[in-house]
Amino acid sequence: MSDTQGPSLLEDADIVLVVTCAIREGAESKVWNKLQMLKGLKKKRAQNKCNTPMKIGVLGCMAERLKHQLIEKEQAVDLVAGPDSYKDLPRLLAVTDNNQTAVNVLLSLDETYADILPVRLNQDSVTAFVSIMRGCDNMCTYCIVPFTRGRERSRPIDSILEEVRLLSQQGVKEITLLGQNVNSYRDLSNETHYGGLPADEETHLVKGFRTVYKRKKGGLRFADLLDQVSRVDPNMRVRFTSPHPKDFPDEVLQLIQERANICRSLHLPAQSGSSAVLERMRRGYTREAYLDLVSHIRKWLPGVSLSSDFICGFCGETEQEYQETLSLIEQVGYDMAYLFSYSMREVRRKHS
Ligand code: SF4
């Protein structure tokens, strides 16, 4: 049972699994409050000796980040499973049968859950999400994701195409490809019949953008995947989120231009309009390179809808730097943007 069920159902549950996110402090606070509530329910239930004891598990990024606090501070937690341990849940639950706390927060280099087809709770929905990759290798200085979700790994293309075909047969009219850096997709499984880069050819990055890691080589890239996915059903619309701006090479833009079923709506997370702040954030681009990319995209895709993410109040941000962000927002004229105040997390690289 997930933590989204109502209280009466929760009271009856033998096992309650709370799926968590650690990216922002606010999300973590909600989980601590939820655990207090569950602790009360567990205690109440234990008063009746006929009841099976309630088991409480915490899953996801917060489990990975705060395993010790969860077990020591919240003594009502029976199970802690990180984002790459879900297949281990049956074993972990069996461990808790002996009144022991079960923990598995190991991050994997290759787990993509490719062999598990998600259950669609609303079978009547005409939209669906398809997970294509996990993790991140970028190490932006404000972000906890590489520490809680692990390294980038991509789901093999055949498994993605199988899921997309199934969704098309079920009448789904719009899919959204999902990934931490969705357009950094790079499938290294042995499938060679879909194209892809030669083994010694470096990934194509947008001009003016750089990576903190050594450039990757070979593999099926996002353009190859988008090409195949958009061919499955020309009447099914394709979206993707969340992309990294460095991974919009011309082959991706050309595909979006050519295929009527790939939506002309792109998310381009900028985070700041100040090159100095972007440097401190270790984003790998300047304001100028980002603006060049926006113009380039608009040449390929006139009328494209653009959205973005921005962080305000990052370490050392001056009034002038903040004004540069406002001017970037005005200059680009986004259709939509997610605006966040900086939320300090413990394991991030510190800036004074
Ligand atoms: S690219 Fe995105 S997920 Fe990765 S470290 Fe930067 S902000 Fe976090």
Short mmCIF file of N, CA and C in Angstrom, two decimals, residues 31-128:
data_model
loop_
_atom_site.label_atom_id
_atom_site.label_comp_id
_atom_site.label_asym_id
_atom_site.label_seq_id
_atom_site.Cartn_x
_atom_site.Cartn_y
_atom_site.Cartn_z
N VAL A 31 7.71 13.89 4.94
CA VAL A 31 7.87 12.46 5.24
C VAL A 31 8.05 12.25 6.74
N TRP A 32 8.85 13.12 7.40
CA TRP A 32 9.01 12.97 8.85
C TRP A 32 7.65 13.08 9.54
N ASN A 33 6.81 14.03 9.09
CA ASN A 33 5.47 14.18 9.69
C ASN A 33 4.63 12.93 9.45
N LYS A 34 4.71 12.43 8.23
CA LYS A 34 3.94 11.22 7.87
C LYS A 34 4.36 10.05 8.76
N LEU A 35 5.67 9.95 9.03
CA LEU A 35 6.16 8.84 9.85
C LEU A 35 5.64 8.95 11.28
N GLN A 36 5.51 10.18 11.78
CA GLN A 36 4.95 10.36 13.13
C GLN A 36 3.53 9.83 13.17
N MET A 37 2.76 10.16 12.12
CA MET A 37 1.36 9.72 12.05
C MET A 37 1.29 8.18 11.98
N LEU A 38 2.17 7.59 11.17
CA LEU A 38 2.16 6.13 11.01
C LEU A 38 2.59 5.44 12.31
N LYS A 39 3.51 6.07 13.01
CA LYS A 39 3.98 5.52 14.28
C LYS A 39 2.79 5.39 15.25
N GLY A 40 1.95 6.44 15.25
CA GLY A 40 0.76 6.44 16.10
C GLY A 40 -0.18 5.30 15.71
N LEU A 41 -0.39 5.13 14.40
CA LEU A 41 -1.30 4.07 13.92
C LEU A 41 -0.75 2.70 14.30
N LYS A 42 0.55 2.56 14.17
CA LYS A 42 1.19 1.27 14.47
C LYS A 42 1.00 0.92 15.95
N LYS A 43 1.17 1.94 16.79
CA LYS A 43 1.04 1.75 18.24
C LYS A 43 -0.40 1.35 18.59
N LYS A 44 -1.34 2.08 17.97
CA LYS A 44 -2.76 1.84 18.23
C LYS A 44 -3.12 0.40 17.84
N ARG A 45 -2.62 0.01 16.70
CA ARG A 45 -2.92 -1.32 16.19
C ARG A 45 -2.32 -2.41 17.09
N ALA A 46 -1.15 -2.11 17.64
CA ALA A 46 -0.47 -3.11 18.48
C ALA A 46 -1.21 -3.34 19.80
N GLN A 47 -2.11 -2.38 20.17
CA GLN A 47 -2.84 -2.53 21.43
C GLN A 47 -3.78 -3.73 21.39
N ASN A 48 -4.24 -4.06 20.17
CA ASN A 48 -5.09 -5.25 20.03
C ASN A 48 -4.21 -6.43 19.66
N LYS A 49 -4.04 -7.34 20.59
CA LYS A 49 -3.09 -8.45 20.40
C LYS A 49 -3.46 -9.34 19.21
N CYS A 50 -4.76 -9.29 18.78
CA CYS A 50 -5.19 -10.15 17.66
C CYS A 50 -4.67 -9.62 16.32
N ASN A 51 -4.31 -8.33 16.28
CA ASN A 51 -3.87 -7.74 15.01
C ASN A 51 -2.46 -8.18 14.63
N THR A 52 -2.24 -8.34 13.31
CA THR A 52 -0.87 -8.54 12.83
C THR A 52 -0.15 -7.20 13.02
N PRO A 53 1.10 -7.20 13.49
CA PRO A 53 1.78 -5.91 13.66
C PRO A 53 1.94 -5.20 12.31
N MET A 54 1.77 -3.88 12.34
CA MET A 54 1.94 -3.11 11.10
C MET A 54 3.44 -2.96 10.80
N LYS A 55 3.81 -3.11 9.52
CA LYS A 55 5.21 -2.88 9.13
C LYS A 55 5.29 -1.58 8.34
N ILE A 56 6.27 -0.77 8.67
CA ILE A 56 6.43 0.50 7.95
C ILE A 56 7.77 0.50 7.22
N GLY A 57 7.72 0.80 5.93
CA GLY A 57 8.95 0.86 5.14
C GLY A 57 9.11 2.23 4.51
N VAL A 58 10.34 2.68 4.40
CA VAL A 58 10.62 3.95 3.71
C VAL A 58 11.44 3.61 2.46
N LEU A 59 10.94 4.04 1.30
CA LEU A 59 11.60 3.72 0.04
C LEU A 59 12.08 5.00 -0.65
N GLY A 60 13.07 4.87 -1.53
CA GLY A 60 13.47 6.00 -2.38
C GLY A 60 14.68 6.74 -1.88
N CYS A 61 14.85 7.97 -2.42
CA CYS A 61 16.08 8.75 -2.18
C CYS A 61 16.30 9.07 -0.72
N MET A 62 15.22 9.39 0.00
CA MET A 62 15.37 9.78 1.40
C MET A 62 15.86 8.59 2.21
N ALA A 63 15.41 7.40 1.82
CA ALA A 63 15.85 6.18 2.49
C ALA A 63 17.36 6.04 2.33
N GLU A 64 17.84 6.34 1.12
CA GLU A 64 19.26 6.21 0.84
C GLU A 64 20.06 7.23 1.65
N ARG A 65 19.54 8.45 1.71
CA ARG A 65 20.29 9.55 2.33
C ARG A 65 20.26 9.52 3.85
N LEU A 66 19.12 9.11 4.42
CA LEU A 66 18.95 9.27 5.87
C LEU A 66 18.70 7.94 6.58
N LYS A 67 19.33 6.90 6.07
CA LYS A 67 19.04 5.57 6.62
C LYS A 67 19.24 5.49 8.14
N HIS A 68 20.33 6.11 8.63
CA HIS A 68 20.61 6.00 10.07
C HIS A 68 19.55 6.72 10.89
N GLN A 69 19.23 7.95 10.48
CA GLN A 69 18.20 8.70 11.22
C GLN A 69 16.86 7.97 11.18
N LEU A 70 16.55 7.38 10.01
CA LEU A 70 15.25 6.71 9.88
C LEU A 70 15.13 5.54 10.85
N ILE A 71 16.23 4.83 11.01
CA ILE A 71 16.18 3.65 11.87
C ILE A 71 16.32 4.06 13.34
N GLU A 72 17.28 4.99 13.60
CA GLU A 72 17.53 5.33 15.00
C GLU A 72 16.51 6.33 15.54
N LYS A 73 16.23 7.39 14.74
CA LYS A 73 15.32 8.43 15.24
C LYS A 73 13.88 7.94 15.19
N GLU A 74 13.48 7.39 14.04
CA GLU A 74 12.11 6.90 13.89
C GLU A 74 12.11 5.41 14.16
N GLN A 75 12.02 5.03 15.39
CA GLN A 75 12.19 3.60 15.66
C GLN A 75 11.03 2.75 15.16
N ALA A 76 10.02 3.40 14.56
CA ALA A 76 8.90 2.64 14.03
C ALA A 76 9.18 2.11 12.63
N VAL A 77 10.32 2.46 12.06
CA VAL A 77 10.60 2.04 10.69
C VAL A 77 11.17 0.62 10.69
N ASP A 78 10.53 -0.27 9.92
CA ASP A 78 10.97 -1.67 9.88
C ASP A 78 11.87 -1.94 8.69
N LEU A 79 11.72 -1.11 7.66
CA LEU A 79 12.39 -1.42 6.41
C LEU A 79 12.84 -0.14 5.72
N VAL A 80 14.05 -0.14 5.19
CA VAL A 80 14.57 1.02 4.46
C VAL A 80 15.14 0.50 3.15
N ALA A 81 14.59 0.98 2.02
CA ALA A 81 15.06 0.50 0.71
C ALA A 81 15.35 1.68 -0.20
N GLY A 82 16.57 1.77 -0.69
CA GLY A 82 16.96 2.85 -1.60
C GLY A 82 16.34 2.68 -2.98
N PRO A 83 16.52 3.67 -3.87
CA PRO A 83 15.84 3.65 -5.17
C PRO A 83 16.22 2.50 -6.10
N ASP A 84 17.35 1.84 -5.82
CA ASP A 84 17.74 0.72 -6.69
C ASP A 84 17.48 -0.63 -6.05
N SER A 85 16.73 -0.67 -4.95
CA SER A 85 16.56 -1.93 -4.19
C SER A 85 15.15 -2.49 -4.23
N TYR A 86 14.30 -1.96 -5.10
CA TYR A 86 12.88 -2.36 -5.02
C TYR A 86 12.68 -3.85 -5.30
N LYS A 87 13.54 -4.42 -6.14
CA LYS A 87 13.37 -5.86 -6.44
C LYS A 87 13.72 -6.71 -5.22
N ASP A 88 14.38 -6.10 -4.27
CA ASP A 88 14.79 -6.82 -3.06
C ASP A 88 13.71 -6.75 -1.98
N LEU A 89 12.59 -6.08 -2.27
CA LEU A 89 11.57 -5.88 -1.24
C LEU A 89 11.03 -7.19 -0.64
N PRO A 90 10.75 -8.23 -1.45
CA PRO A 90 10.24 -9.47 -0.83
C PRO A 90 11.21 -10.02 0.22
N ARG A 91 12.51 -9.98 -0.08
CA ARG A 91 13.49 -10.50 0.89
C ARG A 91 13.54 -9.59 2.13
N LEU A 92 13.52 -8.29 1.88
CA LEU A 92 13.59 -7.35 3.02
C LEU A 92 12.38 -7.53 3.93
N LEU A 93 11.20 -7.72 3.32
CA LEU A 93 9.99 -7.92 4.14
C LEU A 93 10.09 -9.21 4.93
N ALA A 94 10.69 -10.23 4.31
CA ALA A 94 10.84 -11.51 5.02
C ALA A 94 11.76 -11.33 6.23
N VAL A 95 12.78 -10.49 6.09
CA VAL A 95 13.70 -10.23 7.22
C VAL A 95 12.92 -9.60 8.37
N THR A 96 11.99 -8.70 8.04
CA THR A 96 11.24 -8.01 9.11
C THR A 96 10.30 -8.96 9.85
N ASP A 97 9.99 -10.11 9.25
CA ASP A 97 9.13 -11.10 9.94
C ASP A 97 9.75 -11.53 11.27
N ASN A 98 11.08 -11.44 11.34
CA ASN A 98 11.77 -11.85 12.58
C ASN A 98 12.05 -10.66 13.49
N ASN A 99 11.24 -9.62 13.34
CA ASN A 99 11.40 -8.41 14.17
C ASN A 99 12.75 -7.73 13.98
N GLN A 100 13.34 -7.91 12.82
CA GLN A 100 14.61 -7.23 12.55
C GLN A 100 14.35 -6.08 11.58
N THR A 101 15.19 -5.06 11.64
CA THR A 101 15.07 -3.97 10.67
C THR A 101 15.84 -4.38 9.42
N ALA A 102 15.22 -4.22 8.25
CA ALA A 102 15.86 -4.62 7.00
C ALA A 102 16.28 -3.39 6.22
N VAL A 103 17.51 -3.38 5.74
CA VAL A 103 18.03 -2.20 5.03
C VAL A 103 18.76 -2.63 3.76
N ASN A 104 18.44 -2.00 2.64
CA ASN A 104 19.25 -2.14 1.42
C ASN A 104 19.21 -0.81 0.70
N VAL A 105 20.31 -0.08 0.78
CA VAL A 105 20.37 1.23 0.13
C VAL A 105 21.51 1.27 -0.89
N LEU A 106 21.93 0.09 -1.35
CA LEU A 106 23.02 0.06 -2.32
C LEU A 106 22.56 0.69 -3.63
N LEU A 107 23.40 1.55 -4.20
CA LEU A 107 23.08 2.11 -5.51
C LEU A 107 23.70 1.20 -6.56
N SER A 108 23.00 1.05 -7.67
CA SER A 108 23.44 0.11 -8.70
C SER A 108 24.02 0.88 -9.89
N LEU A 109 24.93 0.22 -10.61
CA LEU A 109 25.46 0.84 -11.83
C LEU A 109 24.62 0.48 -13.04
N ASP A 110 23.74 -0.53 -12.89
CA ASP A 110 23.00 -0.96 -14.08
C ASP A 110 21.50 -1.19 -13.88
N GLU A 111 20.98 -1.02 -12.68
CA GLU A 111 19.55 -1.28 -12.48
C GLU A 111 18.70 -0.23 -13.20
N THR A 112 17.84 -0.69 -14.11
CA THR A 112 16.92 0.24 -14.80
C THR A 112 15.47 -0.23 -14.67
N TYR A 113 15.24 -1.33 -13.99
CA TYR A 113 13.91 -1.94 -13.87
C TYR A 113 13.30 -2.23 -15.24
N ALA A 114 14.20 -2.52 -16.22
CA ALA A 114 13.74 -2.76 -17.59
C ALA A 114 12.80 -3.95 -17.68
N ASP A 115 12.97 -4.92 -16.78
CA ASP A 115 12.16 -6.13 -16.87
C ASP A 115 10.85 -6.03 -16.10
N ILE A 116 10.52 -4.85 -15.61
CA ILE A 116 9.26 -4.70 -14.87
C ILE A 116 8.36 -3.71 -15.59
N LEU A 117 7.21 -4.19 -16.06
CA LEU A 117 6.27 -3.28 -16.71
C LEU A 117 5.42 -2.62 -15.64
N PRO A 118 5.37 -1.29 -15.62
CA PRO A 118 4.58 -0.64 -14.56
C PRO A 118 3.09 -0.93 -14.68
N VAL A 119 2.41 -1.01 -13.54
CA VAL A 119 0.96 -1.20 -13.53
C VAL A 119 0.33 0.17 -13.72
N ARG A 120 -0.61 0.28 -14.66
CA ARG A 120 -1.29 1.56 -14.87
C ARG A 120 -2.53 1.59 -13.99
N LEU A 121 -2.49 2.46 -12.97
CA LEU A 121 -3.59 2.49 -12.02
C LEU A 121 -4.89 2.95 -12.68
N ASN A 122 -4.78 3.91 -13.60
CA ASN A 122 -5.97 4.38 -14.31
C ASN A 122 -5.93 3.87 -15.75
N GLN A 123 -6.61 2.76 -15.99
CA GLN A 123 -6.58 2.13 -17.32
C GLN A 123 -7.28 2.99 -18.37
N ASP A 124 -8.11 3.95 -17.92
CA ASP A 124 -8.83 4.79 -18.89
C ASP A 124 -8.00 5.99 -19.34
N SER A 125 -6.88 6.22 -18.68
CA SER A 125 -6.09 7.40 -19.02
C SER A 125 -5.50 7.26 -20.43
N VAL A 126 -5.47 8.36 -21.17
CA VAL A 126 -4.92 8.31 -22.52
C VAL A 126 -3.46 8.78 -22.54
N THR A 127 -2.92 9.05 -21.35
CA THR A 127 -1.51 9.45 -21.27
C THR A 127 -0.75 8.47 -20.37
N ALA A 128 0.54 8.35 -20.61
CA ALA A 128 1.34 7.43 -19.79
C ALA A 128 2.79 7.90 -19.75
#
